[in-house]
mmCIF file of N, CA and C and ligand atoms in Angstrom:
data_model
loop_
_atom_site.group_PDB
_atom_site.id
_atom_site.type_symbol
_atom_site.label_atom_id
_atom_site.label_comp_id
_atom_site.label_asym_id
_atom_site.label_seq_id
_atom_site.Cartn_x
_atom_site.Cartn_y
_atom_site.Cartn_z
ATOM 1 N N MET P 1 69.051 94.078 92.218
ATOM 2 C CA MET P 1 69.844 94.885 93.314
ATOM 3 C C MET P 1 68.441 95.049 94.331
ATOM 4 N N ALA P 2 68.804 94.942 95.576
ATOM 5 C CA ALA P 2 67.860 94.971 96.597
ATOM 6 C C ALA P 2 67.132 96.473 96.646
ATOM 7 N N SER P 3 67.759 97.514 96.238
ATOM 8 C CA SER P 3 67.209 98.800 96.655
ATOM 9 C C SER P 3 66.193 99.032 95.603
ATOM 10 N N ALA P 4 66.660 98.743 94.468
ATOM 11 C CA ALA P 4 65.797 98.833 93.087
ATOM 12 C C ALA P 4 64.370 97.857 93.606
ATOM 13 N N GLN P 5 64.595 96.677 93.822
ATOM 14 C CA GLN P 5 63.238 96.161 94.278
ATOM 15 C C GLN P 5 62.176 96.698 95.404
ATOM 16 N N ARG P 6 63.106 97.469 95.985
ATOM 17 C CA ARG P 6 62.054 98.235 96.963
ATOM 18 C C ARG P 6 61.447 99.424 96.508
ATOM 19 N N SER P 7 61.539 99.449 95.343
ATOM 20 C CA SER P 7 60.547 100.289 94.640
ATOM 21 C C SER P 7 60.411 101.984 95.446
ATOM 22 N N LEU P 8 61.609 102.397 95.804
ATOM 23 C CA LEU P 8 61.579 103.709 96.231
ATOM 24 C C LEU P 8 61.610 104.775 95.359
ATOM 25 N N LEU P 9 60.722 105.836 95.515
ATOM 26 C CA LEU P 9 60.625 107.114 94.798
ATOM 27 C C LEU P 9 60.999 108.119 95.830
ATOM 28 N N PHE P 10 61.862 108.863 95.005
ATOM 29 C CA PHE P 10 62.362 110.273 95.560
ATOM 30 C C PHE P 10 61.347 111.431 95.188
ATOM 31 N N VAL P 11 60.723 112.130 95.727
ATOM 32 C CA VAL P 11 59.896 113.328 95.342
ATOM 33 C C VAL P 11 60.232 114.762 95.815
ATOM 34 N N TYR P 12 60.342 115.559 95.107
ATOM 35 C CA TYR P 12 60.711 116.841 95.339
ATOM 36 C C TYR P 12 59.824 118.062 95.159
ATOM 37 N N GLY P 13 59.027 117.601 94.654
ATOM 38 C CA GLY P 13 57.999 118.770 94.051
ATOM 39 C C GLY P 13 56.530 118.538 94.618
ATOM 40 N N THR P 14 55.671 118.463 93.478
ATOM 41 C CA THR P 14 54.010 118.460 93.869
ATOM 42 C C THR P 14 53.584 117.150 94.542
ATOM 43 N N LEU P 15 54.750 116.214 94.519
ATOM 44 C CA LEU P 15 54.074 114.622 95.102
ATOM 45 C C LEU P 15 54.488 114.764 96.619
ATOM 46 N N LYS P 16 55.343 115.962 97.001
ATOM 47 C CA LYS P 16 55.757 115.940 98.764
ATOM 48 C C LYS P 16 54.659 115.863 99.607
ATOM 49 N N ARG P 17 54.789 115.762 100.883
ATOM 50 C CA ARG P 17 53.647 115.882 101.856
ATOM 51 C C ARG P 17 53.148 117.334 102.103
ATOM 52 N N GLY P 18 51.825 117.504 101.906
ATOM 53 C CA GLY P 18 51.463 118.654 101.939
ATOM 54 C C GLY P 18 51.339 119.318 100.691
ATOM 55 N N LYS P 19 51.735 119.204 99.525
ATOM 56 C CA LYS P 19 51.847 119.848 98.321
ATOM 57 C C LYS P 19 50.541 119.173 97.515
ATOM 58 N N HIS P 20 50.294 119.687 96.460
ATOM 59 C CA HIS P 20 48.728 119.563 95.923
ATOM 60 C C HIS P 20 48.479 118.226 94.962
ATOM 61 N N SER P 21 49.648 117.194 94.822
ATOM 62 C CA SER P 21 49.470 116.298 94.070
ATOM 63 C C SER P 21 49.985 114.899 94.944
ATOM 64 N N HIS P 22 50.240 115.130 96.436
ATOM 65 C CA HIS P 22 50.784 114.236 97.252
ATOM 66 C C HIS P 22 49.562 112.961 97.012
ATOM 67 N N ARG P 23 48.362 113.283 97.074
ATOM 68 C CA ARG P 23 47.604 112.038 97.029
ATOM 69 C C ARG P 23 47.811 111.114 96.078
ATOM 70 N N TYR P 24 48.442 111.281 94.861
ATOM 71 C CA TYR P 24 48.777 110.503 93.742
ATOM 72 C C TYR P 24 49.496 109.170 94.541
ATOM 73 N N LEU P 25 50.321 109.524 95.674
ATOM 74 C CA LEU P 25 51.102 108.342 96.189
ATOM 75 C C LEU P 25 50.178 107.549 96.892
ATOM 76 N N GLY P 26 49.028 107.649 97.179
ATOM 77 C CA GLY P 26 47.983 106.865 97.628
ATOM 78 C C GLY P 26 48.296 106.381 99.112
ATOM 79 N N GLY P 27 48.508 105.194 99.503
ATOM 80 C CA GLY P 27 48.913 104.686 100.589
ATOM 81 C C GLY P 27 50.616 104.414 100.947
ATOM 82 N N SER P 28 51.268 104.729 99.802
ATOM 83 C CA SER P 28 52.692 104.582 99.656
ATOM 84 C C SER P 28 53.296 105.095 101.212
ATOM 85 N N ARG P 29 54.140 104.180 101.585
ATOM 86 C CA ARG P 29 54.832 104.709 102.898
ATOM 87 C C ARG P 29 55.962 105.596 102.836
ATOM 88 N N PHE P 30 55.870 106.899 103.798
ATOM 89 C CA PHE P 30 57.128 107.616 103.836
ATOM 90 C C PHE P 30 58.063 107.005 104.732
ATOM 91 N N ILE P 31 59.251 107.167 104.107
ATOM 92 C CA ILE P 31 60.508 106.382 104.470
ATOM 93 C C ILE P 31 61.624 107.518 105.385
ATOM 94 N N GLY P 32 61.383 108.527 104.624
ATOM 95 C CA GLY P 32 62.455 109.399 105.276
ATOM 96 C C GLY P 32 62.628 110.763 104.394
ATOM 97 N N VAL P 33 63.490 111.268 104.825
ATOM 98 C CA VAL P 33 63.885 112.527 103.859
ATOM 99 C C VAL P 33 65.221 112.407 103.322
ATOM 100 N N GLY P 34 65.417 113.067 102.144
ATOM 101 C CA GLY P 34 66.824 112.713 101.541
ATOM 102 C C GLY P 34 67.217 113.963 100.777
ATOM 103 N N ARG P 35 68.347 113.845 100.224
ATOM 104 C CA ARG P 35 69.062 114.897 99.200
ATOM 105 C C ARG P 35 69.688 114.234 98.242
ATOM 106 N N THR P 36 69.637 114.872 96.845
ATOM 107 C CA THR P 36 70.625 114.319 95.881
ATOM 108 C C THR P 36 71.990 114.628 96.253
ATOM 109 N N GLY P 37 72.672 114.191 95.449
ATOM 110 C CA GLY P 37 74.293 114.618 95.267
ATOM 111 C C GLY P 37 74.139 116.132 94.533
ATOM 112 N N PRO P 38 75.200 116.872 94.397
ATOM 113 C CA PRO P 38 75.339 118.334 94.396
ATOM 114 C C PRO P 38 75.224 118.248 92.600
ATOM 115 N N GLU P 39 75.177 117.218 92.093
ATOM 116 C CA GLU P 39 75.152 117.332 90.597
ATOM 117 C C GLU P 39 73.645 117.625 90.114
ATOM 118 N N TRP P 40 72.912 117.567 91.005
ATOM 119 C CA TRP P 40 71.552 118.003 90.582
ATOM 120 C C TRP P 40 71.034 119.301 91.197
ATOM 121 N N THR P 41 70.079 120.085 90.416
ATOM 122 C CA THR P 41 69.452 121.288 90.931
ATOM 123 C C THR P 41 68.014 121.271 90.262
ATOM 124 N N LEU P 42 67.326 122.447 90.563
ATOM 125 C CA LEU P 42 65.825 122.643 90.286
ATOM 126 C C LEU P 42 65.719 124.016 89.488
ATOM 127 N N LEU P 43 64.895 123.698 88.499
ATOM 128 C CA LEU P 43 64.538 124.951 87.572
ATOM 129 C C LEU P 43 62.592 124.934 88.214
ATOM 130 N N SER P 44 62.133 126.032 87.911
ATOM 131 C CA SER P 44 60.903 126.122 87.931
ATOM 132 C C SER P 44 60.153 127.247 87.163
ATOM 133 N N ASN P 45 58.954 126.812 86.882
ATOM 134 C CA ASN P 45 58.107 127.667 86.181
ATOM 135 C C ASN P 45 57.308 128.447 86.870
ATOM 136 N N GLY P 46 57.161 128.379 88.241
ATOM 137 C CA GLY P 46 56.266 128.907 89.120
ATOM 138 C C GLY P 46 55.022 128.049 89.552
ATOM 139 N N CYS P 47 54.802 127.108 88.778
ATOM 140 C CA CYS P 47 53.854 126.075 89.192
ATOM 141 C C CYS P 47 54.397 124.834 89.654
ATOM 142 N N PHE P 48 55.346 124.228 88.922
ATOM 143 C CA PHE P 48 56.272 122.950 89.527
ATOM 144 C C PHE P 48 57.564 123.046 89.251
ATOM 145 N N PRO P 49 58.334 122.332 89.955
ATOM 146 C CA PRO P 49 59.746 122.186 89.666
ATOM 147 C C PRO P 49 60.202 121.204 88.914
ATOM 148 N N ALA P 50 61.646 121.174 88.593
ATOM 149 C CA ALA P 50 62.067 120.386 87.391
ATOM 150 C C ALA P 50 63.548 119.983 87.787
ATOM 151 N N LEU P 51 63.548 118.747 88.076
ATOM 152 C CA LEU P 51 64.778 118.397 88.445
ATOM 153 C C LEU P 51 65.802 118.153 87.316
ATOM 154 N N THR P 52 67.037 118.763 87.313
ATOM 155 C CA THR P 52 67.924 118.709 86.147
ATOM 156 C C THR P 52 69.483 118.883 86.521
ATOM 157 N N HIS P 53 70.227 118.432 85.879
ATOM 158 C CA HIS P 53 71.612 118.525 86.247
ATOM 159 C C HIS P 53 72.185 119.741 86.225
ATOM 160 N N ALA P 54 72.938 120.206 87.479
ATOM 161 C CA ALA P 54 73.366 121.753 87.651
ATOM 162 C C ALA P 54 74.413 121.806 86.511
ATOM 163 N N PRO P 55 74.173 122.981 86.134
ATOM 164 C CA PRO P 55 75.249 123.319 85.075
ATOM 165 C C PRO P 55 76.708 123.865 85.781
ATOM 166 N N GLU P 56 77.830 123.689 85.148
ATOM 167 C CA GLU P 56 79.066 124.035 85.876
ATOM 168 C C GLU P 56 78.899 125.572 86.261
ATOM 169 N N GLY P 57 79.346 125.991 87.420
ATOM 170 C CA GLY P 57 79.621 127.076 88.141
ATOM 171 C C GLY P 57 78.225 127.459 88.804
ATOM 172 N N MET P 58 77.345 126.593 88.848
ATOM 173 C CA MET P 58 75.905 126.819 89.610
ATOM 174 C C MET P 58 76.337 127.210 91.246
ATOM 175 N N LYS P 59 75.597 128.147 91.757
ATOM 176 C CA LYS P 59 76.163 128.347 93.028
ATOM 177 C C LYS P 59 75.897 127.056 93.847
ATOM 178 N N PRO P 60 76.698 126.710 94.900
ATOM 179 C CA PRO P 60 76.786 125.480 95.589
ATOM 180 C C PRO P 60 75.383 125.509 96.482
ATOM 181 N N ASP P 61 74.772 126.280 96.995
ATOM 182 C CA ASP P 61 73.698 126.370 97.635
ATOM 183 C C ASP P 61 72.442 126.088 96.908
ATOM 184 N N PHE P 62 72.592 126.154 95.435
ATOM 185 C CA PHE P 62 71.452 126.069 94.430
ATOM 186 C C PHE P 62 71.356 124.343 94.171
ATOM 187 N N CYS P 63 72.569 123.875 94.647
ATOM 188 C CA CYS P 63 72.833 122.324 94.323
ATOM 189 C C CYS P 63 72.460 121.069 95.385
ATOM 190 N N GLY P 64 72.072 120.080 94.851
ATOM 191 C CA GLY P 64 71.697 119.147 96.153
ATOM 192 C C GLY P 64 70.199 119.066 96.383
ATOM 193 N N VAL P 65 69.534 118.483 95.610
ATOM 194 C CA VAL P 65 68.049 118.877 95.518
ATOM 195 C C VAL P 65 67.567 118.069 96.919
ATOM 196 N N MET P 66 66.332 118.877 97.993
ATOM 197 C CA MET P 66 66.124 118.170 99.200
ATOM 198 C C MET P 66 64.573 117.503 98.655
ATOM 199 N N GLY P 67 64.423 116.225 99.269
ATOM 200 C CA GLY P 67 62.873 115.871 99.143
ATOM 201 C C GLY P 67 62.696 114.736 99.847
ATOM 202 N N GLU P 68 61.674 113.805 99.465
ATOM 203 C CA GLU P 68 61.114 112.876 100.564
ATOM 204 C C GLU P 68 61.129 111.490 99.662
ATOM 205 N N VAL P 69 61.234 110.324 100.293
ATOM 206 C CA VAL P 69 61.374 109.051 100.055
ATOM 207 C C VAL P 69 60.217 108.390 100.338
ATOM 208 N N PHE P 70 59.537 107.689 99.266
ATOM 209 C CA PHE P 70 58.216 107.021 99.618
ATOM 210 C C PHE P 70 58.681 105.624 99.134
ATOM 211 N N GLU P 71 57.831 104.461 99.792
ATOM 212 C CA GLU P 71 58.089 103.189 99.263
ATOM 213 C C GLU P 71 56.742 103.089 98.501
ATOM 214 N N ILE P 72 56.813 102.900 97.000
ATOM 215 C CA ILE P 72 55.625 102.849 96.173
ATOM 216 C C ILE P 72 54.693 101.455 96.415
ATOM 217 N N ALA P 73 53.526 101.713 96.709
ATOM 218 C CA ALA P 73 52.742 100.219 96.720
ATOM 219 C C ALA P 73 51.353 100.910 96.772
ATOM 220 N N PRO P 74 50.577 100.005 95.825
ATOM 221 C CA PRO P 74 50.845 98.784 95.065
ATOM 222 C C PRO P 74 51.836 99.309 93.729
ATOM 223 N N GLN P 75 52.481 98.286 93.047
ATOM 224 C CA GLN P 75 53.220 98.449 91.947
ATOM 225 C C GLN P 75 52.385 99.250 90.773
ATOM 226 N N SER P 76 51.088 99.024 90.631
ATOM 227 C CA SER P 76 50.151 99.391 89.785
ATOM 228 C C SER P 76 50.270 100.998 89.828
ATOM 229 N N LEU P 77 50.620 101.615 91.049
ATOM 230 C CA LEU P 77 50.689 103.271 91.226
ATOM 231 C C LEU P 77 51.938 103.778 90.209
ATOM 232 N N TRP P 78 52.734 102.926 89.890
ATOM 233 C CA TRP P 78 53.894 103.560 89.007
ATOM 234 C C TRP P 78 53.309 104.255 87.516
ATOM 235 N N ALA P 79 52.502 103.324 87.205
ATOM 236 C CA ALA P 79 51.751 103.735 85.806
ATOM 237 C C ALA P 79 50.764 105.247 85.946
ATOM 238 N N ILE P 80 50.136 105.269 87.260
ATOM 239 C CA ILE P 80 49.493 106.388 87.462
ATOM 240 C C ILE P 80 50.381 107.816 87.617
ATOM 241 N N LEU P 81 51.529 107.303 88.287
ATOM 242 C CA LEU P 81 52.589 108.449 88.526
ATOM 243 C C LEU P 81 53.281 108.854 87.627
ATOM 244 N N ASP P 82 53.526 108.004 86.347
ATOM 245 C CA ASP P 82 54.333 108.293 85.063
ATOM 246 C C ASP P 82 53.232 108.750 84.060
ATOM 247 N N ASP P 83 51.788 108.560 84.494
ATOM 248 C CA ASP P 83 51.072 109.314 83.656
ATOM 249 C C ASP P 83 50.674 110.780 84.303
ATOM 250 N N TYR P 84 50.789 110.871 85.458
ATOM 251 C CA TYR P 84 50.855 112.355 86.222
ATOM 252 C C TYR P 84 51.858 113.231 85.837
ATOM 253 N N GLU P 85 53.060 112.759 85.683
ATOM 254 C CA GLU P 85 54.246 113.355 85.311
ATOM 255 C C GLU P 85 54.390 113.505 83.705
ATOM 256 N N ALA P 86 53.519 112.969 82.961
ATOM 257 C CA ALA P 86 53.471 113.058 81.563
ATOM 258 C C ALA P 86 54.646 112.417 80.992
ATOM 259 N N VAL P 87 55.144 111.455 81.268
ATOM 260 C CA VAL P 87 56.322 110.857 80.886
ATOM 261 C C VAL P 87 56.246 110.389 79.402
ATOM 262 N N SER P 88 55.069 110.023 79.034
ATOM 263 C CA SER P 88 54.975 109.475 77.557
ATOM 264 C C SER P 88 54.885 110.482 76.725
ATOM 265 N N ASP P 89 54.722 111.886 77.125
ATOM 266 C CA ASP P 89 54.836 113.241 76.343
ATOM 267 C C ASP P 89 56.230 113.772 76.559
ATOM 268 N N GLY P 90 57.156 113.134 77.351
ATOM 269 C CA GLY P 90 58.675 113.707 77.219
ATOM 270 C C GLY P 90 58.592 114.786 78.260
ATOM 271 N N LEU P 91 57.807 115.095 79.256
ATOM 272 C CA LEU P 91 57.831 115.936 80.205
ATOM 273 C C LEU P 91 58.896 115.543 81.373
ATOM 274 N N TYR P 92 58.925 114.578 81.725
ATOM 275 C CA TYR P 92 59.742 114.003 82.714
ATOM 276 C C TYR P 92 60.189 112.522 82.375
ATOM 277 N N ARG P 93 61.474 111.861 82.775
ATOM 278 C CA ARG P 93 61.804 110.594 82.863
ATOM 279 C C ARG P 93 62.172 110.096 84.131
ATOM 280 N N ARG P 94 61.463 108.784 84.356
ATOM 281 C CA ARG P 94 61.611 108.171 85.708
ATOM 282 C C ARG P 94 63.126 107.435 85.574
ATOM 283 N N GLU P 95 63.877 107.951 86.483
ATOM 284 C CA GLU P 95 65.344 107.199 86.267
ATOM 285 C C GLU P 95 65.747 106.928 87.707
ATOM 286 N N GLU P 96 66.798 106.128 87.811
ATOM 287 C CA GLU P 96 67.342 105.731 89.071
ATOM 288 C C GLU P 96 68.640 106.689 89.402
ATOM 289 N N ILE P 97 68.375 107.091 90.599
ATOM 290 C CA ILE P 97 69.722 107.913 90.807
ATOM 291 C C ILE P 97 70.073 107.728 92.291
ATOM 292 N N SER P 98 71.214 107.974 92.844
ATOM 293 C CA SER P 98 71.551 107.760 94.205
ATOM 294 C C SER P 98 71.379 109.318 95.076
ATOM 295 N N LEU P 99 70.911 109.238 96.352
ATOM 296 C CA LEU P 99 70.833 110.147 97.185
ATOM 297 C C LEU P 99 72.186 110.310 97.880
ATOM 298 N N GLY P 100 72.346 111.678 97.948
ATOM 299 C CA GLY P 100 73.861 111.806 98.816
ATOM 300 C C GLY P 100 73.499 111.698 100.188
ATOM 301 N N GLN P 101 72.527 112.241 100.724
ATOM 302 C CA GLN P 101 71.958 111.938 102.204
ATOM 303 C C GLN P 101 70.634 111.484 102.185
ATOM 304 N N PHE P 102 70.397 110.678 103.411
ATOM 305 C CA PHE P 102 69.027 109.933 103.406
ATOM 306 C C PHE P 102 68.933 109.976 105.086
ATOM 307 N N GLU P 103 67.903 110.237 105.606
ATOM 308 C CA GLU P 103 67.853 110.237 106.924
ATOM 309 C C GLU P 103 66.181 109.520 107.267
ATOM 310 N N LYS P 104 66.468 108.334 107.673
ATOM 311 C CA LYS P 104 65.042 107.584 107.842
ATOM 312 C C LYS P 104 64.062 108.078 108.877
ATOM 313 N N ASP P 105 62.778 108.091 108.584
ATOM 314 C CA ASP P 105 61.935 108.375 109.243
ATOM 315 C C ASP P 105 61.893 107.614 110.623
ATOM 316 N N SER P 106 61.659 108.298 111.840
ATOM 317 C CA SER P 106 62.153 107.478 113.234
ATOM 318 C C SER P 106 61.185 106.345 113.199
ATOM 319 N N ALA P 107 59.823 106.368 112.461
ATOM 320 C CA ALA P 107 59.082 105.255 112.623
ATOM 321 C C ALA P 107 59.618 104.059 111.944
ATOM 322 N N PHE P 108 60.536 104.204 111.196
ATOM 323 C CA PHE P 108 61.004 103.179 110.109
ATOM 324 C C PHE P 108 61.943 102.249 110.970
ATOM 325 N N PRO P 109 61.751 100.512 110.880
ATOM 326 C CA PRO P 109 62.369 99.603 111.754
ATOM 327 C C PRO P 109 63.731 100.016 111.814
ATOM 328 N N GLU P 110 64.555 99.681 112.707
ATOM 329 C CA GLU P 110 66.158 99.885 112.967
ATOM 330 C C GLU P 110 66.446 98.607 112.094
ATOM 331 N N THR P 111 65.733 97.632 112.221
ATOM 332 C CA THR P 111 66.077 96.135 111.330
ATOM 333 C C THR P 111 66.439 96.199 109.910
ATOM 334 N N ASN P 112 65.875 97.371 109.413
ATOM 335 C CA ASN P 112 65.896 97.309 107.913
ATOM 336 C C ASN P 112 67.117 97.617 107.321
ATOM 337 N N ASP P 113 67.414 97.088 105.964
ATOM 338 C CA ASP P 113 68.810 96.923 105.806
ATOM 339 C C ASP P 113 69.371 98.687 105.327
ATOM 340 N N GLN P 114 68.327 99.595 105.318
ATOM 341 C CA GLN P 114 68.948 100.539 104.780
ATOM 342 C C GLN P 114 69.210 101.491 106.174
ATOM 343 N N ALA P 115 70.526 101.676 106.496
ATOM 344 C CA ALA P 115 70.668 102.406 107.844
ATOM 345 C C ALA P 115 70.796 103.838 107.551
ATOM 346 N N THR P 116 70.288 104.429 108.571
ATOM 347 C CA THR P 116 70.342 106.073 108.622
ATOM 348 C C THR P 116 71.577 106.532 108.036
ATOM 349 N N GLN P 117 71.378 107.866 107.317
ATOM 350 C CA GLN P 117 72.577 108.357 106.542
ATOM 351 C C GLN P 117 73.178 107.769 105.380
ATOM 352 N N LYS P 118 72.863 106.290 105.053
ATOM 353 C CA LYS P 118 73.771 105.729 104.261
ATOM 354 C C LYS P 118 73.073 106.112 102.912
ATOM 355 N N PRO P 119 73.793 106.305 101.661
ATOM 356 C CA PRO P 119 73.321 106.634 100.479
ATOM 357 C C PRO P 119 72.540 105.467 99.962
ATOM 358 N N ILE P 120 71.483 106.018 99.379
ATOM 359 C CA ILE P 120 70.448 104.945 98.787
ATOM 360 C C ILE P 120 70.180 105.218 97.386
ATOM 361 N N ARG P 121 69.865 104.019 96.526
ATOM 362 C CA ARG P 121 69.181 104.269 95.272
ATOM 363 C C ARG P 121 67.711 104.396 95.232
ATOM 364 N N VAL P 122 67.397 105.377 94.393
ATOM 365 C CA VAL P 122 66.155 105.596 94.278
ATOM 366 C C VAL P 122 65.538 106.254 92.943
ATOM 367 N N GLN P 123 64.136 106.023 92.690
ATOM 368 C CA GLN P 123 63.950 106.468 91.482
ATOM 369 C C GLN P 123 63.420 107.854 91.552
ATOM 370 N N THR P 124 63.336 108.930 90.676
ATOM 371 C CA THR P 124 62.931 109.988 90.652
ATOM 372 C C THR P 124 62.517 110.554 89.263
ATOM 373 N N TYR P 125 62.108 111.464 89.075
ATOM 374 C CA TYR P 125 61.498 112.248 87.958
ATOM 375 C C TYR P 125 62.307 113.149 87.387
ATOM 376 N N VAL P 126 63.152 112.947 86.501
ATOM 377 C CA VAL P 126 64.174 113.956 86.015
ATOM 378 C C VAL P 126 63.376 114.668 84.853
ATOM 379 N N PHE P 127 63.743 115.937 84.806
ATOM 380 C CA PHE P 127 62.746 116.797 83.779
ATOM 381 C C PHE P 127 63.603 116.657 82.300
ATOM 382 N N THR P 128 62.838 116.404 81.493
ATOM 383 C CA THR P 128 63.257 116.233 79.982
ATOM 384 C C THR P 128 62.433 117.034 79.056
ATOM 385 N N GLY P 129 61.778 118.166 79.810
ATOM 386 C CA GLY P 129 60.567 118.800 78.819
ATOM 387 C C GLY P 129 61.292 120.174 78.416
ATOM 388 N N SER P 130 60.825 121.205 77.736
ATOM 389 C CA SER P 130 61.371 122.169 77.187
ATOM 390 C C SER P 130 61.428 123.157 78.482
ATOM 391 N N ARG P 131 62.290 124.013 78.205
ATOM 392 C CA ARG P 131 62.809 124.934 79.508
ATOM 393 C C ARG P 131 62.214 126.154 79.262
ATOM 394 N N ILE P 132 61.397 126.595 78.361
ATOM 395 C CA ILE P 132 60.901 127.901 78.054
ATOM 396 C C ILE P 132 59.826 128.045 79.178
ATOM 397 N N GLY P 133 60.099 129.219 79.781
ATOM 398 C CA GLY P 133 59.235 129.660 81.044
ATOM 399 C C GLY P 133 59.873 129.132 82.446
ATOM 400 N N PHE P 134 61.133 128.517 82.413
ATOM 401 C CA PHE P 134 61.607 127.962 83.360
ATOM 402 C C PHE P 134 62.842 128.911 83.986
ATOM 403 N N SER P 135 62.861 129.026 85.171
ATOM 404 C CA SER P 135 64.132 129.399 85.659
ATOM 405 C C SER P 135 64.785 128.821 86.792
ATOM 406 N N TRP P 136 66.319 129.181 87.237
ATOM 407 C CA TRP P 136 66.895 128.280 88.387
ATOM 408 C C TRP P 136 66.003 128.703 89.391
ATOM 409 N N HIS P 137 65.973 127.514 90.205
ATOM 410 C CA HIS P 137 65.089 127.711 91.482
ATOM 411 C C HIS P 137 65.491 127.460 92.835
ATOM 412 N N GLY P 138 66.930 126.588 92.693
ATOM 413 C CA GLY P 138 67.500 126.290 94.090
ATOM 414 C C GLY P 138 67.538 124.935 94.310
ATOM 415 N N SER P 139 67.835 124.585 95.645
ATOM 416 C CA SER P 139 67.849 123.067 96.070
ATOM 417 C C SER P 139 66.421 122.523 96.750
ATOM 418 N N CYS P 140 65.237 123.502 96.970
ATOM 419 C CA CYS P 140 64.433 123.320 97.872
ATOM 420 C C CYS P 140 63.174 123.725 97.043
ATOM 421 N N TRP P 141 62.140 122.977 96.561
ATOM 422 C CA TRP P 141 60.837 123.653 96.277
ATOM 423 C C TRP P 141 59.903 123.472 97.289
HETATM 424 N N1 LIG S 201 56.280 116.201 90.867
HETATM 425 C C1 LIG S 201 57.232 115.225 90.960
HETATM 426 C C2 LIG S 201 58.275 115.604 89.937
HETATM 427 C C3 LIG S 201 58.026 117.067 90.088
HETATM 428 C C4 LIG S 201 56.826 117.403 90.542
HETATM 429 O O1 LIG S 201 56.278 118.543 90.657
HETATM 430 C C5 LIG S 201 57.669 115.191 92.431
HETATM 431 O O2 LIG S 201 57.202 115.651 93.477
HETATM 432 O O3 LIG S 201 58.806 114.712 92.409
#
């Protein structure tokens, strides 16, 4: 699948631009901003957010998580990012999801296959850890 080969990562927390772990993305290219479908929402423990399935009855404005899309390069960065997100300890799992909305950065070439506003497939870190100390946060961290 073309989109999977493109190595796109959707970040919604500490890896976003201006947040304290953004440097882990190295020279990965910013592609644009996006929003997940309404089936996702965020928990937070006050230090970092946790993407999780929205429970039934969740307020609509808490659903559909906002974030940023990066093209991860080099490929060796994935191991560093998985390590940072404690994937092997079960804190997060890297999963491919669809974004409900995606808006390309204006610097990104129009000739690219990913048209502005077209839903795209991305990888992201879904929270799989203990929820002790977490509460509902909303759609933007
Ligand atoms: N870092 C990752 C997942 C949660 C977090 O704080 C991110 O920014 O997407």
